[in-house]
Coordinates of C-alpha atoms in Angstrom, one line a residue:
Chain A
M1 CA 11.2 -17.0 46.7
E2 CA 7.7 -16.4 48.0
K3 CA 5.9 -13.3 46.8
R4 CA 5.6 -10.8 49.6
I5 CA 2.2 -9.3 50.2
C6 CA 2.3 -5.7 49.3
D7 CA 1.8 -3.4 52.3
V8 CA -0.6 -0.9 51.2
T9 CA -1.9 0.4 54.6
N10 CA 0.2 3.6 54.3
K11 CA -1.2 4.5 50.9
E12 CA -4.1 6.9 50.5
P13 CA -7.1 5.6 48.4
Q14 CA -6.5 8.3 45.7
D15 CA -2.8 7.5 45.4
K16 CA -2.0 6.4 41.9
P17 CA -0.7 2.9 41.5
E18 CA 3.0 2.6 40.8
V19 CA 4.0 1.4 37.4
L20 CA 7.6 0.8 36.4
L21 CA 8.9 1.9 33.0
L22 CA 12.1 0.6 31.5
Q23 CA 12.5 3.2 28.8
P24 CA 10.8 6.5 28.0
L25 CA 7.2 6.3 26.7
S26 CA 6.3 7.9 23.4
I27 CA 4.6 11.3 23.6
Y28 CA 1.4 9.6 22.5
F29 CA 1.3 7.5 25.7
E30 CA 3.1 9.5 28.5
P31 CA 0.5 12.2 29.3
I32 CA -2.5 10.0 29.8
L33 CA -0.5 7.2 31.6
S34 CA 1.2 9.6 34.0
Q35 CA -2.2 11.0 35.0
K36 CA -3.4 7.5 35.9
Y37 CA -0.3 6.0 37.3
D38 CA 2.8 7.0 39.3
L39 CA 5.4 6.2 36.7
L40 CA 8.8 5.1 37.9
K41 CA 11.6 6.1 35.6
P42 CA 14.8 4.4 36.5
W43 CA 16.8 6.1 33.8
E44 CA 16.3 9.4 35.5
S45 CA 18.3 8.1 38.5
P46 CA 22.1 7.9 38.6
L47 CA 21.8 4.5 40.2
P48 CA 22.2 1.4 38.0
L49 CA 19.0 -0.6 37.5
N50 CA 19.9 -3.4 39.8
V51 CA 20.4 -0.9 42.7
F52 CA 17.5 1.4 41.8
L53 CA 14.9 -1.4 41.7
P54 CA 15.5 -2.9 45.2
N55 CA 15.6 0.6 46.6
H56 CA 12.8 2.3 44.8
A57 CA 10.6 -0.3 43.2
Q58 CA 10.4 -3.2 45.6
F59 CA 6.6 -2.8 45.9
V60 CA 6.0 -2.3 42.2
Q61 CA 3.3 -4.7 40.8
A62 CA 3.2 -3.5 37.2
I63 CA 5.6 -2.8 34.3
I64 CA 4.7 -1.1 31.1
S65 CA 6.8 -2.3 28.2
S66 CA 6.9 -0.1 25.2
G67 CA 8.8 0.1 21.9
P68 CA 9.5 0.1 19.2
N69 CA 12.8 -1.4 20.4
C70 CA 11.7 -2.8 23.7
L71 CA 14.3 -3.5 26.4
P72 CA 14.4 -7.2 27.2
I73 CA 12.6 -8.5 30.3
E74 CA 14.5 -11.5 31.6
N75 CA 14.8 -13.5 34.7
S76 CA 17.5 -11.2 36.1
L77 CA 15.1 -8.3 36.1
L78 CA 12.2 -10.3 37.4
H79 CA 14.3 -11.4 40.4
L80 CA 14.6 -7.7 41.4
L81 CA 10.8 -7.2 41.5
P82 CA 9.3 -9.6 44.0
N83 CA 5.8 -8.0 43.9
L84 CA 5.5 -7.9 40.1
G85 CA 2.2 -9.2 39.0
I86 CA 1.8 -7.9 35.4
I87 CA 3.8 -6.8 32.4
T88 CA 1.7 -4.7 30.0
A89 CA 3.3 -4.5 26.6
M90 CA 2.3 -1.7 24.3
T91 CA 3.4 -3.9 21.4
V92 CA 1.9 -7.0 19.9
G93 CA 5.2 -8.8 19.7
I94 CA 6.5 -10.0 23.0
D95 CA 9.7 -11.9 21.9
H96 CA 11.6 -9.5 24.2
I97 CA 9.9 -11.0 27.3
D98 CA 10.9 -14.3 28.9
L99 CA 7.5 -15.8 29.0
E100 CA 8.6 -19.0 30.8
A101 CA 10.2 -17.0 33.6
C102 CA 7.0 -14.9 33.9
R103 CA 4.9 -18.0 34.1
E104 CA 7.1 -19.5 36.8
K105 CA 6.9 -16.3 38.9
G106 CA 3.1 -15.9 38.3
V107 CA 3.6 -12.7 36.4
A108 CA 0.8 -12.1 33.8
V109 CA 1.7 -10.6 30.5
T110 CA -0.7 -8.6 28.3
N111 CA 0.0 -7.3 24.8
A112 CA -1.8 -5.1 22.2
G113 CA -4.2 -8.0 21.4
S114 CA -5.8 -7.3 18.0
T115 CA -5.8 -3.5 18.2
Y116 CA -3.0 -3.2 15.8
S117 CA -4.2 -5.8 13.3
P118 CA -6.0 -3.5 10.8
D119 CA -3.1 -1.1 10.6
A120 CA -0.5 -3.9 10.3
A121 CA -2.6 -5.6 7.6
D122 CA -3.1 -2.4 5.7
F123 CA 0.6 -1.8 5.8
A124 CA 1.4 -5.3 4.6
V125 CA -1.0 -4.9 1.7
G126 CA 0.4 -1.4 1.0
L127 CA 4.0 -2.8 0.9
L128 CA 2.9 -5.6 -1.5
V129 CA 1.2 -3.3 -3.9
D130 CA 4.1 -0.9 -3.7
V131 CA 6.7 -3.6 -4.5
L132 CA 4.7 -5.2 -7.4
R133 CA 3.4 -1.9 -8.9
Q134 CA 6.5 0.1 -8.1
I135 CA 4.7 2.9 -6.4
S136 CA 7.7 4.2 -4.3
M137 CA 9.9 3.6 -7.3
G138 CA 7.6 5.6 -9.5
D139 CA 7.4 8.4 -7.0
R140 CA 11.2 8.5 -6.7
F141 CA 11.4 8.5 -10.5
V142 CA 9.0 11.4 -10.8
R143 CA 10.6 13.5 -8.0
K144 CA 14.0 13.2 -9.7
G145 CA 12.5 14.8 -12.8
L146 CA 13.1 11.6 -14.8
W147 CA 9.7 11.3 -16.4
P148 CA 10.2 13.8 -19.2
V149 CA 13.7 12.6 -19.7
N150 CA 13.4 8.8 -19.6
G151 CA 9.8 8.6 -20.7
D152 CA 7.7 5.6 -19.7
G153 CA 9.3 2.3 -19.0
L154 CA 8.2 1.3 -15.6
L155 CA 6.4 -2.0 -16.1
G156 CA 5.1 -3.6 -12.9
A157 CA 3.6 -7.0 -12.0
Q158 CA -0.1 -7.6 -11.4
V159 CA -1.3 -7.8 -7.8
S160 CA -4.8 -9.3 -8.4
G161 CA -4.7 -13.0 -8.6
K162 CA -1.3 -13.5 -7.1
R163 CA -1.1 -16.7 -4.9
V164 CA -0.5 -15.3 -1.4
G165 CA 1.1 -17.5 1.3
I166 CA 0.7 -16.1 4.9
V167 CA 3.1 -17.3 7.5
G168 CA 1.2 -17.1 10.7
L169 CA -2.6 -16.8 10.3
G170 CA -3.2 -15.0 13.6
S171 CA -5.1 -11.8 14.0
I172 CA -2.8 -9.8 11.7
G173 CA -2.5 -12.7 9.1
S174 CA -6.3 -13.1 8.9
H175 CA -6.8 -9.4 8.4
V176 CA -4.3 -9.5 5.6
A177 CA -6.1 -12.5 4.1
K178 CA -9.5 -10.7 4.1
R179 CA -8.0 -7.7 2.3
L180 CA -6.1 -9.7 -0.3
T181 CA -9.1 -11.9 -1.0
A182 CA -10.8 -8.8 -2.4
F183 CA -7.9 -8.5 -4.8
G184 CA -8.8 -12.0 -6.1
C185 CA -5.7 -13.5 -4.5
P186 CA -6.1 -17.1 -3.4
I187 CA -4.9 -17.5 0.2
S188 CA -2.7 -20.2 1.7
Y189 CA -1.0 -20.3 5.0
F190 CA 1.4 -21.9 7.4
S191 CA 0.5 -21.9 11.1
R192 CA 1.3 -24.1 14.1
A193 CA -2.0 -25.8 13.4
P194 CA -4.7 -25.6 10.7
K195 CA -7.4 -23.0 11.4
P196 CA -10.9 -24.5 11.1
N197 CA -12.4 -21.0 11.1
Y198 CA -10.9 -20.4 7.6
P199 CA -11.9 -23.3 5.4
S200 CA -11.4 -21.4 2.2
Y201 CA -7.7 -20.8 2.9
K202 CA -5.4 -23.7 2.1
Y203 CA -3.2 -25.0 5.0
F204 CA 0.4 -26.1 4.5
P205 CA 2.2 -28.0 7.3
N206 CA 5.5 -26.3 6.6
V207 CA 6.8 -23.0 5.1
L208 CA 8.8 -24.7 2.3
D209 CA 5.7 -26.3 0.8
L210 CA 3.8 -23.0 1.3
A211 CA 6.6 -21.2 -0.6
H212 CA 6.5 -23.7 -3.5
E213 CA 2.8 -22.9 -4.1
S214 CA 2.9 -19.1 -3.5
D215 CA 3.9 -16.0 -5.5
V216 CA 4.0 -13.9 -2.4
L217 CA 4.9 -14.7 1.3
I218 CA 3.6 -12.4 4.0
L219 CA 5.2 -12.8 7.4
S220 CA 2.9 -12.0 10.3
C221 CA 3.9 -14.5 12.9
A222 CA 5.5 -14.1 16.3
L223 CA 9.2 -14.4 16.7
T224 CA 10.0 -17.5 18.8
A225 CA 12.8 -20.0 18.9
E226 CA 10.9 -22.1 16.3
T227 CA 10.3 -19.2 13.9
Q228 CA 13.7 -17.5 14.0
N229 CA 15.2 -17.7 10.4
I230 CA 12.1 -19.5 9.2
I231 CA 12.7 -17.8 5.9
N232 CA 16.0 -19.3 4.7
R233 CA 17.6 -19.8 1.4
D234 CA 15.7 -23.0 0.6
V235 CA 12.4 -21.2 1.2
M236 CA 13.5 -18.3 -1.0
I237 CA 14.5 -20.7 -3.8
A238 CA 11.1 -22.4 -3.5
L239 CA 9.4 -19.0 -3.7
G240 CA 11.2 -18.4 -7.0
K241 CA 12.6 -15.6 -9.1
D242 CA 9.4 -13.6 -9.3
G243 CA 8.5 -14.2 -5.7
I244 CA 8.0 -11.4 -3.2
I245 CA 8.5 -11.4 0.6
I246 CA 6.6 -9.0 2.8
N247 CA 7.8 -8.8 6.4
V248 CA 5.7 -7.0 9.1
G249 CA 6.6 -9.4 11.8
R250 CA 10.1 -9.3 13.1
G251 CA 13.4 -9.0 11.3
A252 CA 14.8 -12.2 12.7
L253 CA 12.1 -14.3 11.0
I254 CA 14.3 -14.0 7.9
D255 CA 18.0 -15.0 7.5
E256 CA 18.8 -11.4 6.7
P257 CA 22.3 -11.8 5.0
E258 CA 20.8 -14.6 2.9
L259 CA 17.8 -12.4 1.9
V260 CA 20.2 -9.7 0.7
R261 CA 22.1 -12.3 -1.3
C262 CA 18.9 -13.8 -2.8
L263 CA 17.7 -10.4 -3.9
K264 CA 21.1 -9.5 -5.4
E265 CA 21.2 -12.9 -7.3
G266 CA 17.6 -12.7 -8.5
V267 CA 16.7 -15.8 -6.5
I268 CA 13.6 -13.9 -5.5
G269 CA 11.9 -11.0 -7.2
G270 CA 11.6 -8.4 -4.5
A271 CA 10.7 -7.6 -0.9
G272 CA 8.8 -5.1 1.3
L273 CA 10.4 -4.9 4.7
D274 CA 9.2 -3.0 7.8
V275 CA 11.4 -4.8 10.2
F276 CA 15.1 -5.8 10.4
V277 CA 17.3 -7.9 12.6
N278 CA 19.2 -5.0 14.1
E279 CA 17.0 -1.9 14.0
P280 CA 17.5 0.8 13.3
E281 CA 20.4 -0.6 11.2
V282 CA 19.3 -1.6 7.7
P283 CA 21.6 -3.6 5.4
E284 CA 23.1 -1.0 3.2
E285 CA 22.8 -3.0 0.0
L286 CA 19.1 -3.0 0.3
T287 CA 19.1 0.8 0.2
Y288 CA 20.5 0.6 -3.4
M289 CA 17.9 -1.9 -4.7
E290 CA 15.0 -0.8 -6.9
N291 CA 12.9 -4.0 -6.2
V292 CA 12.5 -3.5 -2.5
V293 CA 10.4 -1.1 -0.4
L294 CA 11.8 -0.3 3.1
S295 CA 10.2 1.3 6.1
D296 CA 11.3 2.0 9.7
H297 CA 9.1 -0.3 11.8
R298 CA 6.0 1.8 11.3
A299 CA 3.4 -0.8 10.4
V300 CA 1.3 0.1 13.3
T301 CA 2.3 3.7 14.1
T302 CA -0.9 5.6 13.5
P303 CA -2.8 7.8 16.0
E304 CA -5.7 5.3 15.7
S305 CA -3.6 2.3 16.8
F306 CA -1.9 4.3 19.5
K307 CA -5.3 5.3 20.9
G308 CA -6.5 1.7 20.8
V309 CA -3.5 0.2 22.5
L310 CA -3.5 2.9 25.2
E311 CA -7.1 2.2 26.0
L312 CA -6.4 -1.5 26.1
A313 CA -3.3 -1.1 28.3
I314 CA -5.2 1.0 30.8
A315 CA -8.1 -1.5 30.7
N316 CA -5.7 -4.3 31.5
L317 CA -3.9 -2.4 34.3
D318 CA -7.2 -1.3 35.8
A319 CA -8.5 -4.9 35.7
F320 CA -5.2 -6.1 37.3
F321 CA -5.3 -3.5 40.1
S322 CA -9.0 -4.3 40.9
G323 CA -8.5 -8.1 40.7
K324 CA -10.6 -8.5 37.6
P325 CA -9.8 -10.7 34.5
L326 CA -7.3 -9.3 32.1
L327 CA -8.4 -8.3 28.7
S328 CA -5.5 -9.3 26.5
P329 CA -3.4 -11.8 28.4
V330 CA -0.8 -13.7 26.4
S331 CA -0.8 -17.4 27.1
C332 CA 2.8 -18.5 27.9
Chain B
M1 CA -4.7 -8.8 -41.5
E2 CA -2.0 -9.5 -44.2
S3 CA -0.7 -6.2 -45.6
L4 CA -3.0 -4.1 -43.5
V5 CA -1.4 -0.7 -43.2
V6 CA -1.5 0.5 -39.6
L7 CA -0.4 3.9 -38.3
I8 CA 1.2 3.7 -34.9
T9 CA 1.0 7.1 -33.1
Y10 CA 3.4 6.4 -30.2
P11 CA 5.9 3.7 -29.3
L12 CA 4.0 0.6 -28.4
F13 CA 4.4 -2.2 -25.9
P14 CA 6.9 -4.3 -27.8
Y15 CA 4.7 -7.4 -27.8
L16 CA 1.9 -5.5 -29.6
E17 CA 4.2 -4.3 -32.3
Q18 CA 5.7 -7.8 -32.7
E19 CA 2.3 -9.4 -33.0
L20 CA 1.1 -6.9 -35.6
L21 CA 4.2 -7.5 -37.7
R22 CA 3.9 -11.3 -37.3
R23 CA 0.4 -11.1 -38.8
G24 CA 1.7 -9.3 -41.8
C25 CA 0.7 -5.7 -41.0
H26 CA 2.7 -2.9 -42.5
L27 CA 3.5 -0.4 -39.8
L28 CA 3.9 3.3 -40.2
R29 CA 5.3 5.1 -37.2
L30 CA 4.0 8.6 -36.7
Y31 CA 6.4 9.2 -33.8
H32 CA 9.4 8.9 -36.1
S33 CA 8.5 12.3 -37.5
P34 CA 8.8 15.5 -35.4
Q35 CA 5.4 16.8 -34.3
T36 CA 5.5 19.7 -36.8
N37 CA 5.8 17.2 -39.6
H38 CA 2.9 15.0 -38.6
L39 CA 0.3 16.3 -40.9
A40 CA 2.6 16.1 -43.9
F41 CA 3.5 12.5 -42.9
L42 CA -0.2 11.7 -42.7
R43 CA -1.0 13.2 -46.1
A44 CA 2.0 11.4 -47.7
N45 CA 0.5 8.1 -46.6
A46 CA -3.1 9.0 -46.8
S47 CA -4.2 6.6 -49.4
S48 CA -2.8 3.5 -47.7
I49 CA -3.6 3.9 -43.9
R50 CA -6.6 1.8 -43.0
A51 CA -6.1 1.5 -39.3
V52 CA -4.7 3.6 -36.4
V53 CA -3.4 2.1 -33.2
C54 CA -3.1 4.9 -30.6
D55 CA -2.8 5.4 -26.8
T56 CA -3.2 8.0 -24.1
H57 CA 0.0 9.9 -25.2
V58 CA -1.0 10.6 -28.8
G59 CA -4.6 9.8 -29.9
A60 CA -6.6 10.2 -33.1
D61 CA -7.9 13.8 -33.3
A62 CA -10.1 15.4 -35.9
A63 CA -7.2 16.7 -38.0
M64 CA -5.7 13.2 -38.2
I65 CA -9.0 11.5 -39.1
E66 CA -9.7 14.1 -41.8
A67 CA -6.3 13.6 -43.3
L68 CA -6.8 9.8 -43.7
P69 CA -9.7 9.2 -46.2
A70 CA -8.9 5.4 -46.3
L71 CA -9.1 5.1 -42.5
E72 CA -11.5 2.3 -41.4
I73 CA -10.7 1.7 -37.7
V74 CA -9.1 3.3 -34.7
S75 CA -8.0 0.9 -31.9
T76 CA -6.8 2.7 -28.8
F77 CA -4.5 0.9 -26.3
S78 CA -6.4 2.2 -23.4
V79 CA -9.9 2.1 -21.9
G80 CA -10.2 6.0 -22.0
V81 CA -11.2 7.3 -25.4
D82 CA -10.8 11.0 -24.6
K83 CA -7.9 11.3 -27.0
V84 CA -10.0 10.0 -29.9
D85 CA -12.4 12.3 -31.7
L86 CA -15.5 10.1 -31.5
V87 CA -17.8 12.6 -33.2
K88 CA -15.5 12.8 -36.2
C89 CA -15.1 9.0 -36.3
K90 CA -18.9 8.6 -36.3
E91 CA -19.2 11.2 -39.0
R92 CA -16.7 9.4 -41.2
G93 CA -17.9 5.9 -40.5
V94 CA -14.7 5.0 -38.8
R95 CA -15.0 2.3 -36.1
V96 CA -13.3 2.8 -32.7
T97 CA -12.3 0.1 -30.2
N98 CA -10.8 0.4 -26.7
T99 CA -9.5 -2.1 -24.0
P100 CA -12.0 -2.3 -21.2
D101 CA -12.2 -5.0 -18.5
V102 CA -8.7 -6.4 -19.0
L103 CA -7.2 -3.5 -17.1
T104 CA -9.9 -3.0 -14.4
D105 CA -8.1 -4.9 -11.7
D106 CA -4.8 -3.3 -12.2
V107 CA -6.2 0.2 -12.0
A108 CA -8.2 -0.7 -8.9
D109 CA -5.2 -2.3 -7.3
L110 CA -3.2 0.9 -7.9
A111 CA -5.9 3.1 -6.5
I112 CA -5.9 1.2 -3.2
G113 CA -2.1 1.0 -3.2
L114 CA -2.0 4.8 -3.7
A115 CA -4.5 5.3 -0.9
I116 CA -2.3 3.3 1.6
A117 CA 0.9 4.9 0.3
V118 CA -0.5 8.4 0.9
L119 CA -2.2 7.8 4.2
R120 CA 0.6 5.7 5.7
K121 CA 3.3 7.8 4.0
L122 CA 5.0 4.7 2.6
P123 CA 7.2 6.3 -0.1
A124 CA 8.2 8.9 2.5
A125 CA 9.3 6.1 4.9
D126 CA 11.2 4.4 2.1
R127 CA 13.0 7.7 1.4
F128 CA 13.7 8.1 5.1
V129 CA 15.3 4.7 5.4
R130 CA 17.3 4.9 2.2
S131 CA 18.7 8.2 3.3
G132 CA 20.0 6.7 6.5
A133 CA 17.9 9.3 8.4
S134 CA 15.9 6.6 10.2
K135 CA 19.0 5.5 12.1
K136 CA 19.5 8.9 13.7
K137 CA 16.3 10.9 13.8
G138 CA 14.1 8.3 15.3
G139 CA 10.4 8.3 14.5
Y140 CA 9.1 10.1 11.4
P141 CA 5.9 12.1 11.7
L142 CA 2.8 9.9 12.1
A143 CA 0.6 8.8 9.3
T144 CA -3.0 7.9 9.6
K145 CA -5.0 4.7 9.4
F146 CA -6.6 3.6 6.1
S147 CA -9.0 1.0 7.3
G148 CA -12.4 2.4 8.1
K149 CA -11.9 5.7 6.3
R150 CA -14.9 6.8 4.2
V151 CA -14.1 6.2 0.6
G152 CA -15.9 8.3 -2.0
I153 CA -15.8 7.1 -5.6
L154 CA -16.5 9.5 -8.5
G155 CA -17.8 7.3 -11.3
L156 CA -19.0 3.9 -10.3
G157 CA -18.2 2.1 -13.6
R158 CA -16.1 -1.0 -13.9
I159 CA -13.0 0.5 -12.3
G160 CA -15.0 2.4 -9.6
L161 CA -16.8 -0.8 -8.7
A162 CA -13.6 -2.8 -8.4
I163 CA -12.2 -0.1 -6.1
A164 CA -15.4 -0.2 -4.0
Q165 CA -15.1 -4.0 -3.6
R166 CA -11.5 -3.7 -2.4
A167 CA -12.3 -0.8 -0.1
E168 CA -15.0 -2.9 1.6
A169 CA -12.4 -5.5 2.6
F170 CA -10.7 -2.7 4.6
N171 CA -14.0 -1.9 6.3
C172 CA -14.2 1.4 4.5
P173 CA -17.8 2.7 4.1
V174 CA -18.2 3.4 0.4
S175 CA -20.1 6.2 -1.2
Y176 CA -20.2 7.4 -4.8
H177 CA -21.4 9.9 -7.3
S178 CA -22.3 8.8 -10.8
R179 CA -24.5 10.2 -13.6
S180 CA -27.2 7.9 -12.3
K181 CA -27.8 5.9 -9.2
K182 CA -26.6 2.3 -9.4
P183 CA -28.2 -0.9 -8.0
H184 CA -25.7 -1.2 -5.1
P185 CA -27.5 -0.8 -1.8
N186 CA -24.2 -1.2 0.1
Y187 CA -22.9 2.0 -1.4
K188 CA -24.4 5.4 -0.6
Y189 CA -25.2 7.6 -3.5
Y190 CA -24.6 11.4 -3.5
S191 CA -26.2 13.5 -6.2
S192 CA -23.2 15.8 -6.7
P193 CA -19.4 15.7 -6.5
L194 CA -19.5 18.4 -3.9
D195 CA -21.8 16.4 -1.6
L196 CA -19.6 13.3 -2.1
A197 CA -16.5 15.3 -1.2
S198 CA -18.2 16.7 1.9
N199 CA -18.9 13.2 3.1
C200 CA -15.8 11.2 2.5
D201 CA -12.2 11.1 3.7
V202 CA -10.7 9.6 0.5
L203 CA -12.1 10.8 -2.9
V204 CA -11.2 8.7 -5.9
V205 CA -11.6 10.0 -9.4
S206 CA -12.5 7.0 -11.7
C207 CA -14.8 8.3 -14.3
S208 CA -14.2 8.9 -18.0
L209 CA -13.0 12.2 -19.2
T210 CA -15.8 14.0 -21.1
D211 CA -16.9 17.7 -21.5
E212 CA -19.0 17.2 -18.4
T213 CA -16.3 15.8 -16.2
R214 CA -13.4 18.1 -17.3
L215 CA -12.4 20.0 -14.1
I216 CA -14.9 18.2 -12.0
I217 CA -12.5 18.5 -9.1
N218 CA -12.4 22.2 -8.6
R219 CA -11.6 24.5 -5.7
E220 CA -15.0 23.9 -4.1
V221 CA -14.7 20.2 -4.2
I222 CA -11.1 20.3 -2.9
D223 CA -12.1 22.6 0.0
A224 CA -15.0 20.3 0.8
L225 CA -12.6 17.3 1.0
G226 CA -10.6 19.4 3.5
P227 CA -7.3 19.3 5.5
Q228 CA -7.8 15.7 6.5
G229 CA -9.1 14.6 3.1
V230 CA -7.1 12.8 0.4
L231 CA -7.7 13.0 -3.3
L232 CA -6.7 10.0 -5.5
N233 CA -6.7 10.5 -9.3
I234 CA -6.5 7.4 -11.4
G235 CA -8.7 9.0 -14.1
R236 CA -7.3 11.7 -16.3
G237 CA -5.3 14.8 -15.3
P238 CA -7.8 17.2 -16.8
H239 CA -10.4 16.0 -14.3
V240 CA -8.7 18.1 -11.8
D241 CA -8.0 21.9 -11.6
E242 CA -4.3 21.2 -11.1
S243 CA -3.2 24.6 -10.0
E244 CA -6.0 24.7 -7.4
L245 CA -4.9 21.3 -6.3
V246 CA -1.3 22.3 -5.9
S247 CA -2.1 25.4 -3.9
A248 CA -4.5 23.5 -1.7
L249 CA -1.8 21.0 -0.9
V250 CA 0.9 23.6 -0.3
D251 CA -1.5 25.6 1.9
G252 CA -2.6 22.5 3.9
R253 CA -6.2 23.0 2.8
L254 CA -6.1 19.4 1.4
G255 CA -4.6 16.6 3.5
G256 CA -2.9 14.7 0.7
A257 CA -3.0 13.3 -2.8
G258 CA -2.2 10.2 -4.7
L259 CA -1.8 11.0 -8.4
D260 CA -1.2 8.7 -11.4
V261 CA -2.3 11.2 -14.0
F262 CA -1.5 14.9 -14.6
E263 CA -2.8 17.7 -16.7
N264 CA 0.3 17.9 -18.9
E265 CA 2.2 14.6 -18.7
P266 CA 5.1 14.1 -18.3
D267 CA 5.4 17.6 -16.8
I268 CA 4.4 17.8 -13.1
P269 CA 4.2 21.0 -11.0
E270 CA 7.5 21.0 -9.1
E271 CA 5.8 22.3 -5.9
L272 CA 4.5 18.7 -5.4
F273 CA 8.1 17.4 -5.1
Q274 CA 8.5 19.1 -1.8
L275 CA 5.5 17.5 -0.2
D276 CA 5.5 14.3 1.8
N277 CA 1.7 13.9 1.7
V278 CA 1.7 13.4 -2.0
V279 CA 2.5 10.2 -3.9
M280 CA 3.0 10.4 -7.7
T281 CA 3.3 7.6 -10.2
P282 CA 4.0 8.2 -13.9
H283 CA 0.7 7.0 -15.4
V284 CA 1.2 3.4 -14.6
G285 CA -2.5 2.5 -14.0
S286 CA -2.5 -0.5 -16.2
D287 CA 1.2 -0.9 -16.7
T288 CA 1.9 -4.5 -15.7
V289 CA 3.3 -7.1 -18.0
E290 CA 0.2 -9.3 -17.7
T291 CA -2.3 -6.5 -18.4
S292 CA -0.2 -4.9 -21.2
M293 CA -0.3 -8.3 -23.0
A294 CA -4.0 -8.7 -22.5
M295 CA -4.6 -5.2 -23.8
A296 CA -2.4 -5.9 -26.8
D297 CA -4.3 -9.1 -27.5
L298 CA -7.5 -7.2 -27.4
V299 CA -6.3 -4.6 -29.9
I300 CA -5.1 -7.4 -32.2
A301 CA -8.4 -9.3 -31.9
N302 CA -10.4 -6.2 -32.7
L303 CA -8.3 -5.4 -35.8
E304 CA -8.4 -9.0 -36.9
A305 CA -12.2 -9.1 -36.5
H306 CA -12.5 -5.9 -38.5
A307 CA -10.2 -7.3 -41.3
M308 CA -12.3 -10.5 -41.5
G309 CA -15.6 -8.6 -41.5
R310 CA -16.6 -10.1 -38.1
P311 CA -18.2 -8.2 -35.2
L312 CA -15.7 -6.1 -33.2
L313 CA -15.1 -7.3 -29.6
T314 CA -15.0 -4.0 -27.7
P315 CA -16.4 -1.3 -30.0
V316 CA -17.0 2.2 -28.7
V317 CA -18.2 3.6 -32.1

C-alpha cells in the first residue's frame, strides 16, 4: 500500500505535531512531551484500537513507545497507520517491535542509544558485588536483629579477580567491562562478531565456551530469536557450582525454569536478576533463596537516565519532523 | 612453632585455628570464659602465654598486656590496630603484626558495592520484589545515578587508593583528605574533612582509627555532605558521631548511608532499620573465603617468623 502524503495545509505553523502513544507515559516524560507534541491517547477512548486509529490517527507520523513493559508493535498495528514514519522507543531494548515489518514499510525506529549504558552497567556491577559479598543478605540479616543473636558468619566470595564473561559486548557490555577491569577482573565476551576496538578482552565464538572459562556471566545483549534462552542448562553446568549469572538484559535470555532448578540444585552459585520472563511476575522460589538478588527492572530508572533519554527522544523526533538525520536509529 | 602457647581472644576463622594446631601450637581460648573472668584467666596462664592472636572484636588492651609477662608478640587478624594498645606493647617490647594488603581489594570492592547499593536502592528493590509488592504497586521511588558522582575519600592509604581506582572507572571525579598531600595528580586534595565533605557527593571513610580521627565525621561534616550526600563507612564505627548520623538520616539532612561498621557492634540504632536510604552490612569488609585464608596465612607466617627469630613480615611495632 502506498504511503499517502500527509495533508498539512490545514495545520497552523505553531500546531504541535501529533504523536501517538500506546500506553501512558511515566510522570518523568509526560509533562515535557505534552508541551512539544499533541499526544494521542487511544486508551482514553471507548473505541477499540483498531477503530480508534483509522478514525483519529490516520495522519500520525510518529509513535512514542515507552515501558518498562512496552506494548508490542507488530504488522497489524502498522497497517492501521499509513503515514507512520518513526517509532521512538524510550527503551534501549526493542524486542517488542517487529523491525522487519518496520523496514518493509519504511518506518524508522530509534531507541535510547547509549544514554542508559552507565546506569545499566553500574547496576550490573552493583548486582554482582551484592551477590558475591552478600550486601542485601547482610542488610536483611541486620534489619531482622540477627547480628547480636547469630554473631558473624556471613562469609562471601571475592569480587576482585573473578573471570567475567560478558554476553553481548555492546554499549552496556563495554561499560560493564571498563568498570570491572578496575576490580582486576579479566574480561571475556561473546558477541555476534569479535570487537577489534577491545583487543584486551578475549573473544569466544559461543556462550558455552565463554561459560567454561568464566566465573561470572553478565547478560547485556538484545533479545532476538537467536538469543532467546541463550542461557540454558548446558551453559549453567559449564559455568559451574560457584558461577554467578547477572541479567540486566531481558528475562527471556535465560531459560527461567531451568535457572530456578540450577540454583536449587547448586549447579550454579548464585544470580543477580533485574529482569524476568513474565514481569512483574517473579518465580516464587527465587524469593526464598539467599544466594540471589532480585530487582524490579530498574537497571536504568534514574532521573539522570530519564533526562538523557527524554532529550534524545525529542532530538530524534525534532530531526524527523524537520527532515534531518536521526540521532539514534536502530538498524533493522 | 611447636608448643608455642597462643591466646586466642575471639573465635577464629576455622582454617586459622586448624593451621595453628597443625603446627603444634597450644591454644588457650579467652572467649571460653565470661568477660568478668577474663583477667583471672589471664593471670592463671600468665607464665605460659607467649603470643596473642586477636581481631576487631576483642583486641589486646593495656590490662591484658600487663597481665602477661611472658608475652612476646600480638598478631591481629585485621589491618586496623585500634584494638591493640601499641604504646603498651612498645613499652613492654612486645611485637605487633597486622594483615595489610591482602584485604585491600575486598574492602574497596565492598565500598563501591555499598555506594551502588545505597544510591540505586538495591537492597530496597530486593525487599520490594521478595515481598510481592513489585507485582502490585508498580514502580518504587527513583534512585539516583552513581557514575559521575563526586567521590571524596577520607584517608588515601592502601584501601582509599583502591577505592579511588575503582571510582575512576565509573567516571567519578575523585577527591581526598589525608594527613598529607599524596602524589596523585588525578585526585584533588582538600586540607580538611569539612572542605572534602562540602565538595563531594559520596564521602568514604577509609582511614585508620586514632585519637585524631575519632569522631572525624561530626555534625558539621554531615551537614556539609547534605541532603543529597551519601556517607560510606568502611573504617571504624567510632570514626562517626553515630547519634548525629542517625538524626541527620531520620531528618533528611543527609541523603543516605552505607555502613559496614558501627560504634557498638553488633548493636545498631534501630531507627536505621526504618530507612530505605541506608544499607547496613555486619562488618564484612574483608569477609571472603579467599581473603580470610590469606589473612590467616599472614598471621601464621608472622608467628612462625617470630618463633624462628626471622624478620616479621608485616610488623606494626
